[in-house]
Amino acid sequence: MDNFLKTVGALNDETRVQILRFIHQKGEVCVCEVEDAFSMIQSRISRHLKILKDAGFLRVDRRGKWAYYAIRSPLDRFRLECLEEISYLEMPTPSSVCECKDIK
């Protein structure tokens, strides 16, 4: 029950749904890419990412000072179906220009 409620709660926010779709479309993103794409401060983006991670949608890979987020794999059927439904929503796809991937 707790996992279900965390998942539903994570999706009960428009910004988190948009972030989840952004990451799903991009494959793997740095926190700074999400920050740039959504024009939000890092602390707010990190909070949204933590909620999505705790809900079982995301994995994080730390490389040096950078944190990269991607859709966790494998996902259970419920989360996969949530991602599929999100892909059908009409919403703008933000873009980002981040150079952290070029800096190793």
Short mmCIF file of N, CA, C and O in Angstrom, two decimals:
data_model
loop_
_atom_site.label_atom_id
_atom_site.label_comp_id
_atom_site.label_asym_id
_atom_site.label_seq_id
_atom_site.Cartn_x
_atom_site.Cartn_y
_atom_site.Cartn_z
N MET A 1 0.83 -1.19 0.00
CA MET A 1 0.00 0.00 0.00
C MET A 1 0.88 1.26 0.00
O MET A 1 0.58 2.20 -0.71
N ASP A 2 1.96 1.24 0.79
CA ASP A 2 2.84 2.41 0.88
C ASP A 2 3.45 2.75 -0.47
O ASP A 2 3.50 3.92 -0.86
N ASN A 3 3.92 1.74 -1.22
CA ASN A 3 4.50 1.98 -2.54
C ASN A 3 3.47 2.57 -3.50
O ASN A 3 3.79 3.47 -4.28
N PHE A 4 2.27 2.06 -3.46
CA PHE A 4 1.20 2.58 -4.32
C PHE A 4 0.93 4.05 -4.02
O PHE A 4 0.87 4.88 -4.93
N LEU A 5 0.82 4.37 -2.74
CA LEU A 5 0.53 5.76 -2.36
C LEU A 5 1.68 6.70 -2.71
O LEU A 5 1.45 7.83 -3.13
N LYS A 6 2.93 6.24 -2.57
CA LYS A 6 4.07 7.06 -2.97
C LYS A 6 4.05 7.33 -4.47
O LYS A 6 4.33 8.43 -4.92
N THR A 7 3.71 6.31 -5.23
CA THR A 7 3.65 6.45 -6.69
C THR A 7 2.57 7.43 -7.09
O THR A 7 2.81 8.37 -7.87
N VAL A 8 1.39 7.25 -6.58
CA VAL A 8 0.26 8.13 -6.91
C VAL A 8 0.55 9.55 -6.42
O VAL A 8 0.30 10.53 -7.13
N GLY A 9 1.11 9.68 -5.24
CA GLY A 9 1.44 10.99 -4.70
C GLY A 9 2.48 11.72 -5.55
O GLY A 9 2.39 12.93 -5.76
N ALA A 10 3.45 10.98 -6.05
CA ALA A 10 4.49 11.59 -6.89
C ALA A 10 3.89 12.14 -8.18
O ALA A 10 4.34 13.15 -8.71
N LEU A 11 2.86 11.47 -8.67
CA LEU A 11 2.23 11.90 -9.93
C LEU A 11 1.16 12.95 -9.72
O LEU A 11 0.58 13.45 -10.69
N ASN A 12 0.92 13.31 -8.48
CA ASN A 12 -0.12 14.30 -8.16
C ASN A 12 0.46 15.71 -8.16
O ASN A 12 0.13 16.54 -7.32
N ASP A 13 1.36 15.98 -9.10
CA ASP A 13 1.97 17.29 -9.22
C ASP A 13 2.34 17.49 -10.69
O ASP A 13 3.07 16.67 -11.26
N GLU A 14 1.85 18.55 -11.29
CA GLU A 14 2.07 18.79 -12.72
C GLU A 14 3.55 18.89 -13.06
O GLU A 14 4.01 18.35 -14.07
N THR A 15 4.31 19.57 -12.24
CA THR A 15 5.74 19.73 -12.51
C THR A 15 6.44 18.38 -12.50
O THR A 15 7.27 18.09 -13.38
N ARG A 16 6.12 17.52 -11.55
CA ARG A 16 6.76 16.20 -11.49
C ARG A 16 6.39 15.34 -12.70
O ARG A 16 7.23 14.62 -13.24
N VAL A 17 5.15 15.45 -13.14
CA VAL A 17 4.74 14.72 -14.35
C VAL A 17 5.55 15.22 -15.54
O VAL A 17 6.04 14.43 -16.35
N GLN A 18 5.72 16.53 -15.65
CA GLN A 18 6.50 17.09 -16.75
C GLN A 18 7.97 16.67 -16.66
O GLN A 18 8.58 16.34 -17.67
N ILE A 19 8.52 16.68 -15.47
CA ILE A 19 9.92 16.25 -15.28
C ILE A 19 10.07 14.78 -15.65
O ILE A 19 11.03 14.40 -16.34
N LEU A 20 9.14 13.95 -15.22
CA LEU A 20 9.19 12.53 -15.52
C LEU A 20 9.14 12.29 -17.03
O LEU A 20 9.92 11.51 -17.58
N ARG A 21 8.27 13.01 -17.71
CA ARG A 21 8.18 12.88 -19.17
C ARG A 21 9.48 13.36 -19.83
O ARG A 21 9.98 12.74 -20.77
N PHE A 22 10.03 14.46 -19.36
CA PHE A 22 11.28 15.01 -19.88
C PHE A 22 12.41 13.98 -19.78
O PHE A 22 13.12 13.71 -20.74
N ILE A 23 12.54 13.37 -18.61
CA ILE A 23 13.59 12.36 -18.39
C ILE A 23 13.33 11.13 -19.26
O ILE A 23 14.26 10.58 -19.86
N HIS A 24 12.09 10.73 -19.35
CA HIS A 24 11.74 9.56 -20.17
C HIS A 24 12.10 9.81 -21.64
O HIS A 24 12.62 8.92 -22.32
N GLN A 25 11.85 11.01 -22.12
CA GLN A 25 12.17 11.34 -23.52
C GLN A 25 13.67 11.48 -23.75
O GLN A 25 14.18 11.06 -24.79
N LYS A 26 14.39 12.05 -22.79
CA LYS A 26 15.82 12.30 -22.94
C LYS A 26 16.67 11.06 -22.67
O LYS A 26 17.78 10.96 -23.17
N GLY A 27 16.19 10.17 -21.85
CA GLY A 27 16.95 8.97 -21.51
C GLY A 27 17.73 9.12 -20.22
O GLY A 27 17.51 8.40 -19.28
N GLU A 28 18.63 10.07 -20.16
CA GLU A 28 19.41 10.34 -18.96
C GLU A 28 19.70 11.83 -18.95
O GLU A 28 20.08 12.40 -19.96
N VAL A 29 19.49 12.45 -17.79
CA VAL A 29 19.71 13.89 -17.69
C VAL A 29 20.44 14.23 -16.40
O VAL A 29 20.32 13.55 -15.39
N CYS A 30 21.20 15.29 -16.47
CA CYS A 30 21.86 15.85 -15.30
C CYS A 30 20.86 16.78 -14.60
O CYS A 30 19.97 17.34 -15.26
N VAL A 31 21.03 16.95 -13.33
CA VAL A 31 20.17 17.86 -12.58
C VAL A 31 20.17 19.25 -13.23
O VAL A 31 19.13 19.89 -13.35
N CYS A 32 21.34 19.69 -13.70
CA CYS A 32 21.41 21.02 -14.30
C CYS A 32 20.58 21.12 -15.59
O CYS A 32 20.06 22.18 -15.92
N GLU A 33 20.41 19.99 -16.31
CA GLU A 33 19.56 19.99 -17.50
C GLU A 33 18.10 20.21 -17.13
O GLU A 33 17.38 20.95 -17.80
N VAL A 34 17.67 19.56 -16.06
CA VAL A 34 16.29 19.71 -15.59
C VAL A 34 16.09 21.14 -15.09
O VAL A 34 15.08 21.78 -15.38
N GLU A 35 17.06 21.63 -14.34
CA GLU A 35 17.02 23.00 -13.82
C GLU A 35 16.88 24.00 -14.96
O GLU A 35 16.04 24.91 -14.91
N ASP A 36 17.67 23.82 -15.99
CA ASP A 36 17.65 24.71 -17.15
C ASP A 36 16.33 24.61 -17.91
O ASP A 36 15.72 25.62 -18.26
N ALA A 37 15.87 23.39 -18.15
CA ALA A 37 14.65 23.17 -18.93
C ALA A 37 13.41 23.73 -18.24
O ALA A 37 12.50 24.22 -18.90
N PHE A 38 13.38 23.67 -16.91
CA PHE A 38 12.18 24.08 -16.18
C PHE A 38 12.34 25.43 -15.50
O PHE A 38 11.43 25.88 -14.79
N SER A 39 13.49 26.06 -15.69
CA SER A 39 13.75 27.39 -15.11
C SER A 39 13.42 27.43 -13.62
O SER A 39 12.70 28.31 -13.15
N MET A 40 13.94 26.45 -12.91
CA MET A 40 13.74 26.38 -11.46
C MET A 40 15.09 26.30 -10.77
O MET A 40 16.06 25.84 -11.35
N ILE A 41 15.09 26.69 -9.51
CA ILE A 41 16.32 26.62 -8.74
C ILE A 41 16.62 25.15 -8.41
O ILE A 41 15.72 24.31 -8.35
N GLN A 42 17.89 24.88 -8.19
CA GLN A 42 18.35 23.51 -7.99
C GLN A 42 17.68 22.83 -6.81
O GLN A 42 17.32 21.65 -6.89
N SER A 43 17.46 23.54 -5.73
CA SER A 43 16.86 22.90 -4.55
C SER A 43 15.43 22.42 -4.82
O SER A 43 15.04 21.35 -4.36
N ARG A 44 14.69 23.18 -5.58
CA ARG A 44 13.32 22.78 -5.91
C ARG A 44 13.32 21.58 -6.86
O ARG A 44 12.55 20.63 -6.70
N ILE A 45 14.20 21.61 -7.87
CA ILE A 45 14.32 20.48 -8.79
C ILE A 45 14.74 19.22 -8.03
O ILE A 45 14.18 18.14 -8.23
N SER A 46 15.71 19.36 -7.14
CA SER A 46 16.19 18.21 -6.36
C SER A 46 15.06 17.60 -5.53
O SER A 46 14.98 16.38 -5.39
N ARG A 47 14.21 18.43 -4.99
CA ARG A 47 13.07 17.93 -4.19
C ARG A 47 12.13 17.10 -5.06
O ARG A 47 11.71 16.01 -4.68
N HIS A 48 11.81 17.63 -6.26
CA HIS A 48 10.94 16.89 -7.18
C HIS A 48 11.59 15.57 -7.59
O HIS A 48 10.93 14.52 -7.63
N LEU A 49 12.88 15.60 -7.90
CA LEU A 49 13.59 14.38 -8.30
C LEU A 49 13.62 13.35 -7.18
O LEU A 49 13.48 12.15 -7.42
N LYS A 50 13.80 13.81 -5.94
CA LYS A 50 13.81 12.89 -4.80
C LYS A 50 12.45 12.20 -4.66
O LYS A 50 12.39 10.99 -4.42
N ILE A 51 11.39 12.95 -4.81
CA ILE A 51 10.05 12.37 -4.70
C ILE A 51 9.84 11.32 -5.79
O ILE A 51 9.32 10.23 -5.53
N LEU A 52 10.26 11.63 -7.02
CA LEU A 52 10.12 10.67 -8.12
C LEU A 52 11.00 9.44 -7.91
O LEU A 52 10.60 8.32 -8.22
N LYS A 53 12.18 9.65 -7.36
CA LYS A 53 13.08 8.53 -7.07
C LYS A 53 12.49 7.65 -5.96
O LYS A 53 12.44 6.43 -6.08
N ASP A 54 12.01 8.27 -4.88
CA ASP A 54 11.41 7.53 -3.77
C ASP A 54 10.15 6.78 -4.20
O ASP A 54 9.80 5.76 -3.61
N ALA A 55 9.49 7.29 -5.24
CA ALA A 55 8.28 6.64 -5.75
C ALA A 55 8.61 5.48 -6.69
O ALA A 55 7.72 4.80 -7.18
N GLY A 56 9.91 5.26 -6.94
CA GLY A 56 10.32 4.11 -7.74
C GLY A 56 10.46 4.36 -9.22
O GLY A 56 10.65 3.41 -9.99
N PHE A 57 10.36 5.61 -9.66
CA PHE A 57 10.46 5.90 -11.09
C PHE A 57 11.90 6.10 -11.57
O PHE A 57 12.22 5.79 -12.71
N LEU A 58 12.75 6.66 -10.72
CA LEU A 58 14.06 7.09 -11.18
C LEU A 58 15.20 6.36 -10.48
O LEU A 58 15.06 5.90 -9.35
N ARG A 59 16.32 6.33 -11.17
CA ARG A 59 17.59 5.91 -10.58
C ARG A 59 18.54 7.09 -10.74
O ARG A 59 18.38 7.91 -11.63
N VAL A 60 19.49 7.17 -9.85
CA VAL A 60 20.48 8.24 -9.91
C VAL A 60 21.86 7.64 -10.02
O VAL A 60 22.16 6.63 -9.39
N ASP A 61 22.67 8.25 -10.84
CA ASP A 61 24.05 7.82 -11.04
C ASP A 61 24.93 9.05 -10.78
O ASP A 61 24.82 10.05 -11.49
N ARG A 62 25.76 8.97 -9.77
CA ARG A 62 26.64 10.11 -9.44
C ARG A 62 27.99 9.93 -10.10
O ARG A 62 28.61 8.88 -9.98
N ARG A 63 28.39 10.96 -10.81
CA ARG A 63 29.69 10.98 -11.49
C ARG A 63 30.39 12.27 -11.11
O ARG A 63 30.03 13.34 -11.60
N GLY A 64 31.35 12.14 -10.20
CA GLY A 64 32.01 13.34 -9.71
C GLY A 64 31.02 14.21 -8.98
O GLY A 64 30.28 13.75 -8.12
N LYS A 65 30.95 15.48 -9.36
CA LYS A 65 30.01 16.39 -8.69
C LYS A 65 28.63 16.40 -9.35
O LYS A 65 27.73 17.09 -8.89
N TRP A 66 28.45 15.65 -10.42
CA TRP A 66 27.19 15.65 -11.15
C TRP A 66 26.33 14.45 -10.78
O TRP A 66 26.84 13.36 -10.56
N ALA A 67 25.03 14.65 -10.76
CA ALA A 67 24.06 13.58 -10.54
C ALA A 67 23.22 13.45 -11.80
O ALA A 67 22.64 14.43 -12.28
N TYR A 68 23.17 12.24 -12.35
CA TYR A 68 22.42 11.97 -13.56
C TYR A 68 21.21 11.09 -13.22
O TYR A 68 21.35 10.10 -12.50
N TYR A 69 20.07 11.46 -13.74
CA TYR A 69 18.83 10.73 -13.47
C TYR A 69 18.32 10.08 -14.74
O TYR A 69 18.42 10.64 -15.83
N ALA A 70 17.77 8.88 -14.59
CA ALA A 70 17.15 8.14 -15.69
C ALA A 70 15.99 7.33 -15.12
O ALA A 70 15.88 7.16 -13.91
N ILE A 71 15.16 6.84 -16.02
CA ILE A 71 14.06 5.99 -15.60
C ILE A 71 14.66 4.67 -15.09
O ILE A 71 15.53 4.08 -15.74
N ARG A 72 14.22 4.25 -13.93
CA ARG A 72 14.70 3.00 -13.34
C ARG A 72 14.29 1.82 -14.21
O ARG A 72 13.22 1.81 -14.82
N SER A 73 15.15 0.83 -14.26
CA SER A 73 14.84 -0.36 -15.03
C SER A 73 15.28 -1.58 -14.22
O SER A 73 16.38 -1.57 -13.67
N PRO A 74 14.44 -2.57 -14.12
CA PRO A 74 13.11 -2.66 -14.70
C PRO A 74 12.08 -1.93 -13.84
O PRO A 74 12.28 -1.75 -12.64
N LEU A 75 11.01 -1.52 -14.49
CA LEU A 75 9.88 -0.92 -13.78
C LEU A 75 8.76 -1.95 -13.72
O LEU A 75 8.61 -2.78 -14.62
N ASP A 76 7.97 -1.86 -12.68
CA ASP A 76 6.81 -2.75 -12.59
C ASP A 76 5.74 -2.28 -13.58
O ASP A 76 5.81 -1.19 -14.14
N ARG A 77 4.77 -3.11 -13.78
CA ARG A 77 3.72 -2.84 -14.78
C ARG A 77 2.97 -1.53 -14.50
O ARG A 77 2.69 -0.76 -15.41
N PHE A 78 2.67 -1.28 -13.24
CA PHE A 78 1.92 -0.07 -12.88
C PHE A 78 2.69 1.19 -13.28
O PHE A 78 2.16 2.09 -13.90
N ARG A 79 3.98 1.26 -12.94
CA ARG A 79 4.78 2.44 -13.28
C ARG A 79 5.00 2.56 -14.79
O ARG A 79 4.99 3.66 -15.33
N LEU A 80 5.17 1.43 -15.45
CA LEU A 80 5.28 1.46 -16.92
C LEU A 80 4.02 2.02 -17.56
O LEU A 80 4.09 2.83 -18.49
N GLU A 81 2.88 1.61 -17.05
CA GLU A 81 1.62 2.11 -17.59
C GLU A 81 1.44 3.59 -17.27
O GLU A 81 0.90 4.33 -18.10
N CYS A 82 1.90 4.03 -16.12
CA CYS A 82 1.86 5.46 -15.80
C CYS A 82 2.69 6.26 -16.80
O CYS A 82 2.25 7.29 -17.32
N LEU A 83 3.90 5.77 -17.09
CA LEU A 83 4.77 6.44 -18.07
C LEU A 83 4.12 6.47 -19.45
O LEU A 83 4.21 7.48 -20.17
N GLU A 84 3.48 5.39 -19.82
CA GLU A 84 2.81 5.35 -21.12
C GLU A 84 1.69 6.39 -21.17
O GLU A 84 1.57 7.12 -22.15
N GLU A 85 0.89 6.47 -20.13
CA GLU A 85 -0.19 7.46 -20.09
C GLU A 85 0.36 8.89 -20.14
O GLU A 85 -0.18 9.75 -20.83
N ILE A 86 1.45 9.13 -19.43
CA ILE A 86 2.08 10.45 -19.43
C ILE A 86 2.55 10.81 -20.84
O ILE A 86 2.46 11.96 -21.25
N SER A 87 3.00 9.82 -21.60
CA SER A 87 3.48 10.10 -22.96
C SER A 87 2.37 10.58 -23.87
O SER A 87 2.64 11.22 -24.89
N TYR A 88 1.12 10.29 -23.54
CA TYR A 88 -0.02 10.72 -24.36
C TYR A 88 -0.52 12.12 -24.00
O TYR A 88 -1.32 12.69 -24.73
N LEU A 89 -0.09 12.64 -22.87
CA LEU A 89 -0.56 13.96 -22.45
C LEU A 89 -0.05 15.05 -23.37
O LEU A 89 1.09 15.01 -23.83
N GLU A 90 -0.90 16.01 -23.63
CA GLU A 90 -0.49 17.16 -24.44
C GLU A 90 0.14 18.18 -23.52
O GLU A 90 -0.52 18.76 -22.67
N MET A 91 1.44 18.36 -23.69
CA MET A 91 2.17 19.36 -22.91
C MET A 91 3.42 19.71 -23.69
O MET A 91 3.95 18.89 -24.44
N PRO A 92 3.89 20.93 -23.52
CA PRO A 92 5.12 21.31 -24.22
C PRO A 92 6.32 20.54 -23.69
O PRO A 92 6.37 20.17 -22.52
N THR A 93 7.25 20.26 -24.57
CA THR A 93 8.48 19.59 -24.18
C THR A 93 9.56 20.65 -24.02
O THR A 93 9.95 21.28 -25.00
N PRO A 94 10.01 20.89 -22.80
CA PRO A 94 11.05 21.90 -22.61
C PRO A 94 12.38 21.43 -23.19
O PRO A 94 12.61 20.23 -23.34
N SER A 95 13.21 22.38 -23.51
CA SER A 95 14.55 22.03 -23.99
C SER A 95 15.56 22.60 -23.01
O SER A 95 15.25 23.50 -22.22
N SER A 96 16.75 22.06 -23.06
CA SER A 96 17.79 22.55 -22.17
C SER A 96 19.12 22.58 -22.89
O SER A 96 19.34 21.83 -23.83
N VAL A 97 19.95 23.48 -22.45
CA VAL A 97 21.31 23.55 -22.94
C VAL A 97 22.20 23.42 -21.71
O VAL A 97 22.29 24.32 -20.89
N CYS A 98 22.80 22.26 -21.57
CA CYS A 98 23.63 22.00 -20.41
C CYS A 98 24.95 21.44 -20.89
O CYS A 98 24.98 20.54 -21.73
N GLU A 99 26.02 21.96 -20.36
CA GLU A 99 27.34 21.53 -20.80
C GLU A 99 28.01 20.58 -19.82
O GLU A 99 29.16 20.22 -20.01
N CYS A 100 27.30 20.12 -18.80
CA CYS A 100 27.92 19.26 -17.80
C CYS A 100 28.34 17.92 -18.38
O CYS A 100 29.28 17.30 -17.91
N LYS A 101 27.67 17.45 -19.41
CA LYS A 101 28.05 16.17 -20.02
C LYS A 101 29.38 16.29 -20.76
O LYS A 101 30.07 15.33 -20.93
N ASP A 102 29.69 17.51 -21.18
CA ASP A 102 30.96 17.74 -21.87
C ASP A 102 32.12 17.87 -20.90
O ASP A 102 33.27 17.77 -21.29
N ILE A 103 31.80 18.10 -19.63
CA ILE A 103 32.82 18.28 -18.60
C ILE A 103 32.93 16.97 -17.82
O ILE A 103 32.00 16.60 -17.12
N LYS A 104 34.00 16.27 -17.95
CA LYS A 104 34.14 14.99 -17.25
C LYS A 104 35.12 15.12 -16.12
O LYS A 104 36.08 15.78 -16.14
#
